[in-house]
Coordinates of C-alpha atoms and ligand atoms in Angstrom, one line a residue:
Chain A
M60 CA 158.1 24.1 31.6
H61 CA 156.3 27.4 31.9
A62 CA 152.5 27.8 32.3
I63 CA 152.8 31.5 31.7
K64 CA 155.5 33.4 30.0
V65 CA 155.5 37.1 29.6
E66 CA 158.2 39.2 27.8
K67 CA 158.3 43.0 27.6
L68 CA 154.6 43.0 27.7
E69 CA 153.2 46.6 27.1
K70 CA 149.6 47.7 27.4
K71 CA 148.8 51.4 26.7
F72 CA 145.5 53.1 27.5
G73 CA 145.9 56.1 25.2
E74 CA 149.2 57.5 26.1
F75 CA 149.2 55.9 29.6
R76 CA 151.3 52.7 30.0
A77 CA 149.4 50.4 32.4
L78 CA 151.9 47.7 31.6
D79 CA 155.4 48.9 30.8
G80 CA 157.6 46.1 29.8
L81 CA 156.4 43.4 32.1
D82 CA 158.5 40.2 32.3
L83 CA 157.0 37.3 34.2
E84 CA 157.4 33.5 34.2
V85 CA 155.1 31.3 36.1
R86 CA 156.1 27.5 36.3
K87 CA 153.6 24.8 35.8
G88 CA 152.1 23.8 39.1
E89 CA 153.3 26.9 40.8
V90 CA 151.2 29.3 42.9
Y91 CA 152.5 32.8 42.0
G92 CA 151.4 35.8 43.9
L93 CA 151.3 39.1 42.1
L94 CA 151.5 42.0 44.6
G95 CA 151.7 45.7 44.3
P96 CA 149.7 48.9 45.1
N97 CA 146.6 50.0 43.5
G98 CA 147.1 50.9 39.9
A99 CA 150.2 48.9 39.6
G100 CA 148.8 46.9 36.6
K101 CA 148.0 43.6 38.2
T102 CA 144.5 43.4 36.8
T103 CA 145.6 44.7 33.5
A104 CA 148.2 41.9 33.3
I105 CA 145.6 39.2 34.1
K106 CA 143.1 40.8 31.5
V107 CA 145.7 40.7 28.8
L108 CA 146.6 37.1 29.7
T109 CA 142.9 36.0 29.7
G110 CA 142.1 37.7 26.4
L111 CA 140.0 40.5 27.8
L112 CA 142.4 43.1 26.6
K113 CA 144.6 43.3 23.6
K114 CA 148.3 43.8 24.3
T115 CA 150.0 46.8 22.8
S116 CA 153.4 45.0 22.2
G117 CA 155.5 42.3 23.7
N118 CA 155.1 38.6 24.0
A119 CA 152.8 36.5 26.1
E120 CA 152.2 32.7 26.2
V121 CA 149.9 30.7 28.2
L122 CA 150.5 26.9 28.2
G123 CA 153.0 27.4 25.5
I124 CA 150.4 29.1 23.1
P125 CA 150.9 32.8 22.2
I126 CA 148.0 34.8 23.2
P127 CA 145.4 36.0 22.2
N128 CA 144.2 32.5 21.2
K129 CA 140.7 31.2 21.9
D130 CA 142.2 27.6 22.0
I131 CA 143.4 28.2 25.6
A132 CA 140.0 29.3 26.8
Q133 CA 139.0 25.8 27.6
R134 CA 142.1 25.2 29.8
I135 CA 142.1 28.4 31.8
G136 CA 139.9 29.7 34.6
Y137 CA 139.5 33.4 35.4
M138 CA 138.0 35.1 38.4
P139 CA 137.7 38.8 37.7
Q140 CA 138.4 41.3 40.4
E141 CA 134.7 42.6 40.2
T142 CA 132.2 39.9 41.0
A143 CA 131.1 39.4 37.4
L144 CA 128.1 37.1 38.0
Y145 CA 124.5 37.1 36.7
V146 CA 122.8 38.5 39.7
G147 CA 119.4 37.7 38.3
L148 CA 120.2 34.0 38.3
T149 CA 120.5 31.6 41.3
V150 CA 123.9 30.3 42.4
H151 CA 123.0 27.0 40.7
Q152 CA 122.0 28.6 37.4
N153 CA 125.3 30.6 37.3
L154 CA 127.4 27.4 37.9
E155 CA 125.3 25.6 35.4
F156 CA 125.7 28.3 32.7
F157 CA 129.6 28.5 33.1
G158 CA 129.7 24.7 33.1
K159 CA 127.9 24.6 29.8
L160 CA 130.1 27.1 28.3
F161 CA 133.0 24.7 28.9
G162 CA 131.1 21.8 27.4
L163 CA 130.4 19.9 30.6
D164 CA 127.3 17.7 30.5
R165 CA 124.6 17.7 33.2
A166 CA 126.0 14.9 35.3
E167 CA 129.5 16.5 35.3
I168 CA 128.0 19.9 36.2
L169 CA 126.1 18.4 39.1
T170 CA 129.2 16.6 40.5
R171 CA 131.4 19.6 40.2
E172 CA 128.7 21.9 41.6
K173 CA 128.3 19.6 44.8
E174 CA 132.0 19.6 45.3
L175 CA 132.4 23.4 44.8
L176 CA 129.5 24.4 46.9
K177 CA 130.9 22.5 49.7
F178 CA 134.2 24.2 49.2
I179 CA 132.8 27.7 49.2
D180 CA 130.4 26.6 52.0
L181 CA 127.2 27.8 50.2
E182 CA 125.3 24.4 49.9
K183 CA 122.2 26.0 51.5
W184 CA 122.3 28.9 49.1
R185 CA 122.2 26.9 45.9
D186 CA 118.8 28.1 44.8
E187 CA 119.1 31.7 46.0
L188 CA 119.4 34.5 43.6
V189 CA 123.0 35.8 43.5
A190 CA 121.5 39.3 44.0
N191 CA 120.4 38.2 47.5
L192 CA 123.9 37.2 48.7
S193 CA 126.4 39.2 50.6
G194 CA 129.5 40.6 49.0
G195 CA 131.7 37.9 50.3
M196 CA 129.4 35.2 49.3
K197 CA 129.2 36.5 45.8
H198 CA 132.9 36.4 45.6
R199 CA 132.9 32.8 46.7
V200 CA 130.4 32.0 43.9
S201 CA 132.5 33.8 41.4
L202 CA 135.5 31.6 42.4
A203 CA 133.4 28.5 42.0
C204 CA 132.4 29.6 38.5
A205 CA 136.1 29.9 37.5
L206 CA 136.8 26.4 38.8
I207 CA 133.8 24.6 37.4
H208 CA 135.6 23.1 34.4
Q209 CA 138.8 22.1 36.2
P210 CA 141.2 24.5 34.4
E211 CA 144.9 23.9 34.2
V212 CA 145.8 27.5 34.7
L213 CA 143.9 29.7 37.1
F214 CA 143.9 33.5 37.1
L215 CA 142.4 34.8 40.4
D216 CA 142.3 38.5 40.7
E217 CA 141.9 39.2 44.5
P218 CA 139.8 36.1 45.2
T219 CA 139.8 36.6 48.9
V220 CA 138.6 40.2 49.2
G221 CA 135.7 40.4 51.6
V222 CA 136.0 36.7 52.6
D223 CA 136.0 36.0 56.3
P224 CA 139.3 34.7 57.9
E225 CA 138.1 31.2 58.5
L226 CA 137.0 30.7 54.9
R227 CA 140.2 32.3 53.7
V228 CA 142.2 29.7 55.4
S229 CA 140.0 27.1 53.6
F230 CA 140.5 28.9 50.3
W231 CA 144.3 28.6 50.7
N232 CA 144.0 24.9 51.6
Y233 CA 142.0 24.3 48.5
F234 CA 144.6 26.2 46.4
A235 CA 147.3 23.9 47.9
N236 CA 145.2 21.0 46.9
L237 CA 144.8 22.3 43.4
K238 CA 148.5 22.9 43.2
S239 CA 149.2 19.3 44.3
K240 CA 147.1 18.2 41.2
G241 CA 149.6 20.1 38.9
I242 CA 147.4 23.2 38.5
T243 CA 149.0 26.6 38.0
I244 CA 147.7 29.6 39.9
L245 CA 148.4 33.2 39.3
I246 CA 146.8 35.1 42.1
T247 CA 146.7 38.8 43.1
T248 CA 146.1 40.0 46.6
H249 CA 146.7 42.8 49.0
Y250 CA 146.8 40.5 52.0
M251 CA 150.6 40.1 52.6
D252 CA 149.9 37.3 55.1
E253 CA 148.3 35.4 52.2
A254 CA 151.3 36.1 49.9
S255 CA 153.5 33.9 52.2
H256 CA 151.4 30.9 51.1
C257 CA 152.6 31.4 47.5
D258 CA 155.6 29.5 46.0
R259 CA 156.8 32.7 44.6
V260 CA 155.7 36.3 44.7
G261 CA 156.4 39.2 42.4
F262 CA 156.2 42.8 43.3
M263 CA 154.7 45.0 40.7
R264 CA 154.8 48.8 40.4
S265 CA 154.0 51.1 37.5
G266 CA 153.4 48.2 35.1
K267 CA 156.8 46.6 35.8
L268 CA 158.0 43.7 38.0
I269 CA 160.4 45.2 40.6
A270 CA 161.3 42.2 42.5
E271 CA 160.5 38.5 42.5
G272 CA 161.3 35.3 44.5
E273 CA 160.2 32.9 47.2
P274 CA 158.6 34.8 50.1
Q275 CA 161.4 33.7 52.5
A276 CA 164.1 34.7 50.1
I277 CA 162.6 38.1 49.5
L278 CA 162.4 38.7 53.3
K279 CA 166.0 37.6 53.5
E280 CA 167.2 39.8 50.7
A281 CA 165.3 42.9 51.8
G282 CA 166.3 42.2 55.4
T283 CA 162.7 42.9 56.6
K284 CA 160.4 41.0 58.9
S285 CA 157.2 41.4 56.7
L286 CA 156.4 41.4 53.0
E287 CA 155.0 44.9 53.4
D288 CA 158.3 46.2 54.5
A289 CA 160.0 44.3 51.8
F290 CA 157.8 45.9 49.2
L291 CA 158.6 49.4 50.6
F292 CA 162.3 48.4 50.5
Y293 CA 162.1 47.5 46.9
A294 CA 159.8 50.4 45.9
R295 CA 162.3 52.9 47.4
R296 CA 165.3 51.0 45.8
G297 CA 163.5 51.1 42.4
G298 CA 162.8 54.8 42.8
Q299 CA 166.5 55.7 43.2
Chain B
M70 CA 129.7 28.3 16.1
N71 CA 128.9 25.8 18.7
I72 CA 125.1 25.4 19.2
G73 CA 125.4 23.9 22.7
R74 CA 126.9 27.1 23.9
A75 CA 124.5 29.3 22.0
L76 CA 121.7 27.3 23.7
A77 CA 123.4 27.8 27.0
V78 CA 123.3 31.6 26.4
S79 CA 119.7 31.4 25.3
R80 CA 118.7 29.5 28.4
R81 CA 120.5 31.9 30.6
V82 CA 118.7 34.9 29.1
F83 CA 115.4 33.1 29.5
M84 CA 116.2 32.4 33.2
D85 CA 117.1 36.0 33.7
L86 CA 113.8 37.1 32.3
K87 CA 111.9 34.4 34.1
N88 CA 113.4 35.1 37.5
D89 CA 112.5 38.8 37.5
K90 CA 108.8 39.3 38.1
R91 CA 108.9 42.9 36.9
T92 CA 110.5 41.8 33.5
M93 CA 107.8 39.2 33.2
A94 CA 105.1 41.8 33.8
L95 CA 106.6 44.0 31.2
I96 CA 106.7 41.3 28.6
T97 CA 103.2 40.2 29.1
I98 CA 101.2 43.3 30.4
A99 CA 102.8 46.0 28.4
P100 CA 101.7 44.6 25.0
L101 CA 98.1 44.3 26.2
F102 CA 98.1 47.7 27.7
A103 CA 99.5 49.2 24.4
M104 CA 96.9 47.3 22.5
A105 CA 94.1 48.6 24.7
I106 CA 95.2 52.2 24.9
F107 CA 96.3 52.8 21.3
G108 CA 93.7 50.5 19.8
L109 CA 90.9 52.6 21.2
A110 CA 92.3 56.0 20.4
F111 CA 93.7 56.2 16.8
S112 CA 93.1 57.9 13.5
G113 CA 95.1 60.1 11.3
E114 CA 95.0 62.3 8.2
I115 CA 95.7 60.4 5.1
K116 CA 97.3 61.5 2.0
D117 CA 98.2 60.2 -1.5
V118 CA 96.2 57.1 -1.4
H119 CA 96.6 55.3 -4.7
V120 CA 93.2 54.7 -6.4
I121 CA 92.2 53.8 -10.0
V122 CA 89.5 55.3 -12.0
V123 CA 87.9 53.3 -14.8
N124 CA 85.9 55.7 -16.7
E125 CA 83.6 54.0 -19.3
D126 CA 81.1 56.8 -19.2
L127 CA 80.0 57.6 -22.9
G128 CA 78.6 61.1 -21.8
M129 CA 75.5 62.7 -23.3
Q130 CA 75.0 64.9 -26.3
T131 CA 73.5 68.3 -25.2
P132 CA 73.1 71.7 -26.9
M133 CA 76.3 72.8 -25.2
G134 CA 78.1 69.8 -26.7
Q135 CA 79.1 66.3 -25.2
V136 CA 78.7 66.4 -21.3
Y137 CA 80.4 63.9 -19.0
L138 CA 79.3 64.0 -15.4
S139 CA 81.9 61.4 -14.5
E140 CA 84.7 63.8 -15.6
A141 CA 83.1 66.5 -13.2
V142 CA 83.2 64.0 -10.3
I143 CA 86.7 62.9 -11.1
S144 CA 88.1 66.5 -11.3
N145 CA 86.5 67.2 -7.9
L146 CA 88.3 64.3 -6.2
D147 CA 90.7 65.7 -3.6
P148 CA 94.2 65.4 -5.1
D149 CA 95.9 65.6 -1.8
T150 CA 94.1 62.6 -0.3
L151 CA 94.0 60.5 -3.5
D152 CA 96.7 59.7 -6.1
I153 CA 94.6 58.9 -9.1
T154 CA 95.5 56.7 -12.0
A155 CA 93.2 56.1 -15.0
V156 CA 92.9 52.7 -16.3
D157 CA 90.9 51.5 -19.3
N158 CA 89.8 48.1 -18.3
L159 CA 88.0 47.1 -15.0
T160 CA 89.6 43.6 -14.9
S161 CA 93.1 44.9 -14.8
A162 CA 92.2 47.7 -12.4
L163 CA 90.7 45.1 -10.0
A164 CA 93.8 43.1 -10.3
M165 CA 95.8 46.0 -9.0
I166 CA 93.7 46.0 -5.8
E167 CA 94.3 42.2 -5.5
D168 CA 98.0 42.8 -5.8
G169 CA 98.0 45.6 -3.2
E170 CA 99.0 48.2 -5.8
A171 CA 95.9 50.3 -5.3
W172 CA 93.5 50.8 -2.5
A173 CA 90.3 51.3 -4.5
V174 CA 88.8 51.3 -8.0
F175 CA 86.1 53.9 -9.0
H176 CA 84.2 52.5 -11.9
F177 CA 81.8 54.7 -13.9
P178 CA 79.7 52.7 -16.3
A179 CA 79.0 53.6 -19.9
N180 CA 75.5 54.9 -19.2
F181 CA 76.4 57.0 -16.2
T182 CA 75.8 60.5 -17.5
N183 CA 73.0 59.5 -19.8
V184 CA 70.9 57.7 -17.2
T185 CA 71.6 60.3 -14.5
V186 CA 70.3 63.2 -16.6
L187 CA 67.3 61.3 -17.9
A188 CA 66.4 60.1 -14.5
Q189 CA 66.6 63.6 -13.1
N190 CA 64.0 64.6 -15.8
Q191 CA 61.9 61.5 -15.1
L192 CA 62.6 60.4 -18.6
T193 CA 63.7 56.9 -17.5
D194 CA 63.2 54.4 -14.8
A195 CA 66.7 53.0 -15.3
R196 CA 69.2 53.7 -12.5
T197 CA 72.9 53.8 -12.7
S198 CA 75.7 54.2 -10.1
V199 CA 79.3 54.5 -9.6
N200 CA 80.9 51.1 -8.6
I201 CA 83.5 51.4 -5.9
Y202 CA 85.8 48.4 -5.1
I203 CA 87.8 49.0 -2.1
D204 CA 90.5 47.3 0.0
M205 CA 89.1 47.5 3.5
S206 CA 92.1 45.9 5.1
N207 CA 93.3 49.4 6.4
I208 CA 90.2 50.9 7.8
N209 CA 91.7 54.4 8.0
V210 CA 92.6 54.4 4.3
A211 CA 89.2 53.0 3.3
D212 CA 87.4 55.7 5.3
S213 CA 89.3 58.5 3.7
I214 CA 88.8 57.2 0.3
M215 CA 85.0 57.2 0.9
Q216 CA 85.2 60.6 2.3
A217 CA 87.1 62.0 -0.6
F218 CA 84.6 60.3 -3.0
N219 CA 81.6 61.6 -1.2
G220 CA 83.1 65.1 -1.0
A221 CA 83.6 65.1 -4.9
V222 CA 80.0 63.9 -5.4
Q223 CA 78.6 66.6 -3.2
Q224 CA 80.7 69.3 -5.0
T225 CA 79.6 68.0 -8.4
I226 CA 76.0 68.1 -7.3
S227 CA 76.2 71.7 -6.1
E228 CA 78.1 72.8 -9.4
S229 CA 76.0 70.9 -11.9
G230 CA 72.6 70.9 -10.3
F231 CA 72.3 67.2 -11.1
E232 CA 71.3 64.8 -8.4
L233 CA 73.9 62.2 -8.7
P234 CA 73.3 58.7 -7.8
V235 CA 75.2 58.7 -4.5
S236 CA 74.1 55.3 -3.6
M237 CA 77.2 53.4 -4.5
N238 CA 77.9 49.8 -5.1
K239 CA 80.5 49.1 -2.5
T240 CA 82.3 45.9 -2.8
A241 CA 85.0 45.2 -0.3
V242 CA 87.8 43.3 -1.9
Y243 CA 89.5 42.6 1.4
G244 CA 88.4 42.9 5.0
Q245 CA 84.7 42.8 4.4
N246 CA 83.9 42.7 8.0
A247 CA 87.1 44.3 9.3
D248 CA 86.8 46.8 12.0
F249 CA 89.4 49.0 13.5
M250 CA 90.8 46.3 15.9
D251 CA 91.0 43.7 13.2
F252 CA 93.2 46.2 11.4
F253 CA 95.1 47.4 14.5
V254 CA 96.0 44.1 16.2
P255 CA 98.4 42.7 13.5
G256 CA 100.2 46.0 13.5
I257 CA 100.5 46.4 17.3
M258 CA 101.7 42.7 17.5
A259 CA 104.8 43.7 15.4
F260 CA 105.2 47.1 17.0
V261 CA 105.2 45.8 20.5
V262 CA 107.6 43.1 19.6
Y263 CA 109.9 45.8 18.1
I264 CA 109.8 48.0 21.1
L265 CA 110.1 45.5 23.8
T266 CA 112.7 43.3 22.2
T267 CA 115.0 46.2 21.3
L268 CA 114.7 47.7 24.8
L269 CA 115.0 44.4 26.7
T270 CA 118.1 43.4 24.8
L271 CA 119.5 46.9 25.2
I272 CA 119.0 46.8 29.0
T273 CA 120.0 43.2 29.4
F274 CA 123.2 43.8 27.5
V275 CA 124.1 47.1 29.1
G276 CA 123.9 45.1 32.3
E277 CA 126.2 42.5 30.9
R278 CA 128.7 45.2 30.0
T279 CA 128.5 47.1 33.3
S280 CA 128.6 44.0 35.6
G281 CA 131.6 42.7 33.9
T282 CA 130.0 39.4 32.9
L283 CA 130.5 40.1 29.1
A284 CA 134.2 40.7 29.7
R285 CA 134.4 37.5 31.8
L286 CA 132.8 35.5 28.9
T287 CA 135.7 36.6 26.7
S288 CA 138.0 34.4 28.7
T289 CA 135.6 31.4 28.2
P290 CA 135.4 29.3 25.0
L291 CA 132.1 31.2 24.1
R292 CA 132.3 33.1 20.8
E293 CA 130.7 36.4 20.0
S294 CA 128.5 34.8 17.3
E295 CA 127.2 32.3 19.9
I296 CA 126.2 35.1 22.3
V297 CA 124.3 36.8 19.4
A298 CA 122.7 33.5 18.4
G299 CA 121.8 32.7 21.9
Y300 CA 120.0 36.1 22.4
A301 CA 118.3 35.7 19.0
I302 CA 116.9 32.2 19.9
T303 CA 115.4 33.5 23.2
F304 CA 114.0 36.8 21.9
S305 CA 112.5 35.2 18.8
I306 CA 110.6 32.9 21.0
V307 CA 109.7 35.6 23.5
G308 CA 108.5 37.8 20.6
T309 CA 106.4 35.0 19.2
L310 CA 104.8 34.3 22.6
Q311 CA 104.0 38.0 22.9
A312 CA 102.3 38.0 19.5
L313 CA 100.5 34.9 20.5
L314 CA 99.2 36.5 23.7
L315 CA 98.1 39.7 21.9
L316 CA 96.3 37.8 19.3
T317 CA 94.6 35.6 21.8
V318 CA 93.4 38.5 23.9
G319 CA 92.5 40.4 20.7
M320 CA 90.3 37.5 19.6
L321 CA 88.7 36.8 22.9
V322 CA 88.2 40.4 24.1
F323 CA 88.0 42.5 21.0
G324 CA 86.6 39.8 18.7
V325 CA 89.4 40.1 16.2
N326 CA 89.1 38.1 13.0
V327 CA 92.0 36.5 11.2
E328 CA 91.8 35.8 7.5
G329 CA 95.2 34.3 6.7
N330 CA 97.9 32.0 8.0
V331 CA 98.7 32.9 11.6
V332 CA 101.9 30.8 11.4
L333 CA 103.2 33.0 8.7
A334 CA 102.4 36.1 10.7
F335 CA 104.2 34.6 13.7
T336 CA 107.3 33.9 11.6
V337 CA 107.3 37.4 10.5
V338 CA 107.2 38.5 14.2
A339 CA 110.0 36.1 15.1
L340 CA 112.2 37.5 12.3
L341 CA 111.5 41.0 13.5
A342 CA 112.5 40.0 17.1
I343 CA 115.8 38.7 15.7
V344 CA 116.5 42.0 13.9
C345 CA 115.5 43.9 17.1
Q346 CA 117.7 42.0 19.5
A347 CA 120.7 42.5 17.2
L348 CA 119.8 46.1 17.2
G349 CA 119.6 46.2 20.9
I350 CA 123.1 44.6 21.3
L351 CA 124.5 47.1 18.7
L352 CA 123.0 50.0 20.7
S353 CA 124.5 48.8 23.9
A354 CA 127.9 49.1 22.3
V355 CA 127.5 52.9 22.3
T356 CA 126.3 53.1 25.8
H357 CA 128.5 52.5 28.9
R358 CA 126.0 53.0 31.6
E359 CA 122.3 52.2 32.2
A360 CA 121.5 55.9 32.3
Q361 CA 122.8 56.3 28.8
A362 CA 120.7 53.4 27.6
I363 CA 117.6 55.2 28.9
Q364 CA 118.5 58.3 26.9
L365 CA 118.4 56.1 23.8
I366 CA 114.8 55.0 24.4
P367 CA 113.1 57.9 22.5
F368 CA 115.2 57.2 19.6
I369 CA 114.0 53.6 19.5
I370 CA 110.4 54.4 20.2
M371 CA 109.8 57.5 18.1
P372 CA 110.8 56.2 14.6
G373 CA 108.8 53.0 15.2
F374 CA 105.9 55.1 16.3
L375 CA 105.9 57.5 13.5
L376 CA 107.4 55.7 10.5
S377 CA 106.3 52.1 10.8
G378 CA 102.8 52.7 9.7
V379 CA 101.3 51.2 12.9
F380 CA 99.2 54.2 13.9
W381 CA 99.2 56.3 10.8
P382 CA 99.3 54.6 7.5
L383 CA 102.4 55.4 5.6
E384 CA 100.1 57.4 3.2
A385 CA 99.6 59.8 6.1
L386 CA 103.3 60.8 6.1
P387 CA 104.6 63.8 4.4
S388 CA 106.1 62.5 1.2
W389 CA 109.6 63.6 2.0
L390 CA 109.4 61.5 5.1
R391 CA 108.2 58.4 3.5
P392 CA 111.5 57.0 2.3
L393 CA 112.6 56.9 5.9
S394 CA 110.0 54.3 6.7
Y395 CA 112.0 51.9 4.5
L396 CA 114.7 52.2 7.0
V397 CA 112.6 51.2 10.0
P398 CA 112.4 47.3 10.2
P399 CA 109.0 47.2 11.9
S400 CA 107.5 48.8 8.7
Y401 CA 108.0 45.6 6.8
A402 CA 106.8 43.4 9.7
I403 CA 103.6 45.4 10.2
D404 CA 102.8 45.4 6.4
A405 CA 103.4 41.7 6.3
C406 CA 101.2 40.9 9.4
R407 CA 98.4 43.0 8.1
S408 CA 98.5 41.6 4.6
V409 CA 98.6 38.0 6.0
M410 CA 96.0 38.5 8.7
L411 CA 93.5 40.8 7.0
R412 CA 93.9 40.0 3.3
G413 CA 94.8 36.4 3.8
W414 CA 97.9 36.8 1.6
G415 CA 100.4 34.0 1.6
L416 CA 104.2 33.8 1.3
D417 CA 103.9 34.4 -2.5
M418 CA 102.6 37.9 -1.7
V419 CA 104.5 39.0 1.4
W420 CA 107.9 37.6 0.4
M421 CA 109.3 41.1 -0.2
D422 CA 108.7 42.1 3.3
I423 CA 110.2 38.8 4.5
V424 CA 113.3 39.3 2.3
A425 CA 113.7 42.9 3.6
L426 CA 113.5 41.5 7.3
I427 CA 116.0 38.8 6.5
A428 CA 118.3 41.4 5.0
F429 CA 118.0 43.5 8.1
A430 CA 118.6 40.5 10.3
G431 CA 121.7 39.5 8.3
V432 CA 123.2 43.0 8.5
F433 CA 122.3 43.6 12.1
L434 CA 123.4 40.2 13.3
F435 CA 126.8 40.7 11.6
L436 CA 127.3 44.2 13.0
A437 CA 126.3 43.1 16.5
T438 CA 128.9 40.3 16.4
I439 CA 131.5 42.7 15.2
S440 CA 130.7 45.1 17.9
L441 CA 131.2 42.4 20.5
K442 CA 134.5 41.5 19.1
R443 CA 135.9 45.0 19.6
R444 CA 138.0 45.1 22.8
G445 CA 140.3 47.5 24.5
Ligands
ATP575 N1 140.2 50.6 30.6 C1 141.1 51.5 31.0 N2 141.3 52.7 30.5 C2 142.2 53.5 31.0 N3 143.0 53.3 32.0 C3 143.0 52.1 32.7 C4 142.0 51.1 32.2 N4 142.1 50.0 32.9 C5 143.1 50.3 33.8 N5 143.6 51.5 33.6 C6 144.7 52.1 34.4 O1 145.8 51.2 34.3 C7 146.4 51.2 35.6 C8 146.5 49.8 36.1 O2 145.2 49.4 36.5 P1 145.0 47.9 37.2 O3 143.6 47.8 37.3 O4 145.7 47.0 36.3 O5 145.7 48.1 38.5 P2 145.7 47.0 39.7 O6 147.2 46.7 40.0 O7 144.9 45.8 39.5 O8 145.1 47.9 40.9 P3 144.2 47.3 42.2 O9 145.1 46.9 43.2 O10 143.5 48.6 42.6 O11 143.2 46.3 41.6 C9 145.6 52.1 36.5 O12 146.3 53.4 36.6 C10 144.4 52.3 35.7 O13 143.8 53.6 36.0
MG576 MG1 143.2 45.0 40.2

């Protein structure tokens, strides 16, 4: 069963094709890493899948429902690449707002908040305005907002940017924990060391997937030691 | 439409306003500042005020034929300031003031010429006078009516050589004790709510667009109509509180009197706030950055300033400009607030203004929702 299924997905901005026939399948309960250089179309793919952008053509399904469809909103969590938070509100007020949008009641919000603040290690900052947090801290709050309603599918656009190494380790432990509960995660990152935590990774370039597989299998196929080198290998091969 | 989610949005906007001390200052101090500054410094030239003449003057037989001093006065009334209609019967003329169709009635009694001429020649002890009934709810208009009348009388005196009875019977139909602040506060209430609500929603919403929060909301179950409803709830409450604050300070500091039902006036203000927040959201759709929003500010303030009747009565506008005032929502709110608070009119009299505001609200809310549904 696929949590995400994308076929020949195309997204044009004017004449420019940000997604140029993307094919992608993410299985239920899988952590899938989408890798690729700046401008490859990773964010665009996530925005189309979460309903922020309209696709130009092709097919895309999330949890078996063709998108765009508001019915899946309740079941997905989305953490944008930019820290889209209400900086004039406190950490608590942000979490509370997103909780309410997903229909959580007071008690549920408080329970979830406690758990999430612990996970992002910001318990002491609960009543601080988001504007007063550091960049990395804001990122952590943004992640917590995406998780508040325990979504079945998570779209995380560079969730670990600006997050310190120690916390990054705990993030990946948490993702593993979510995965063990059957939650699907589509994640983008530029940290290749993180990519090895994924069940599978896909390399994107110019709006297309140029290679895909388990990290170990990819290294083996490309005959390289690191995923960076593997990417260069595929990029060069694709360019021929 | 899920009311829980709309309320979540409303609460969030409240928090946003409340957490920011500068915004709170803007919401509370700016209205008072506007009231104090403008309230103390305004007047304007007034044109085409609708007045009624009831001429029952029977005139006087003289060697030169029948003479009517009333006609002389009427022909000397400034046709720029006054838009004059003749009516036969005083009762129906007075009803027109009651209905707000005319600002004043000049009534010349049957013996006007006769007694004036005889009194001038000491042939009678009787006295006569012109009776003026005037709607004082707009002090600027009332003043200019009186000026126009006095001018006509003075001119007639110098032309005819008759000492006219300039002592007039002045009966205020509305606003007997109204002074300028009484007249001004209902207008500034609506005006301030128009400006601040439109600007605050515009700025808050441009923030939502640039920070990416609006886009993020698209991935949640929240619907566009719920966003608009949430903003509408918050800003109608904030608008009403601003009006309440203005009125309280107006009453305590400037001794403002209120004739009519304040709750009705506040309802009008709340409606106006709903129209304006939708307008703010709509305008945010054509701006991509905060700097562009700032460029829009004059286009929000100027029409409200010039065309809403808050500082200059609509009678003071060039006639070709007047139709534009019907396109400016605060015009209706200002008219309704004044009618309610100065004339003591009820819903039966101001319903047209309210219907106009509801129509604006309907259209703008719809357009705002549509503008949010648009995506790349
Ligand atoms: N709204 C837009 N209008 C026009 N072009 C756009 C728009 N959004 C994205 N693009 C273009 O689409 C391409 C893909 O952008 P996208 O943000 O998906 O890249 P990305 O893979 O997420 O890159 P990064 O690693 O830098 O986040 C880029 O060339 C970008 O300039
Ligand atoms: Mg990106």
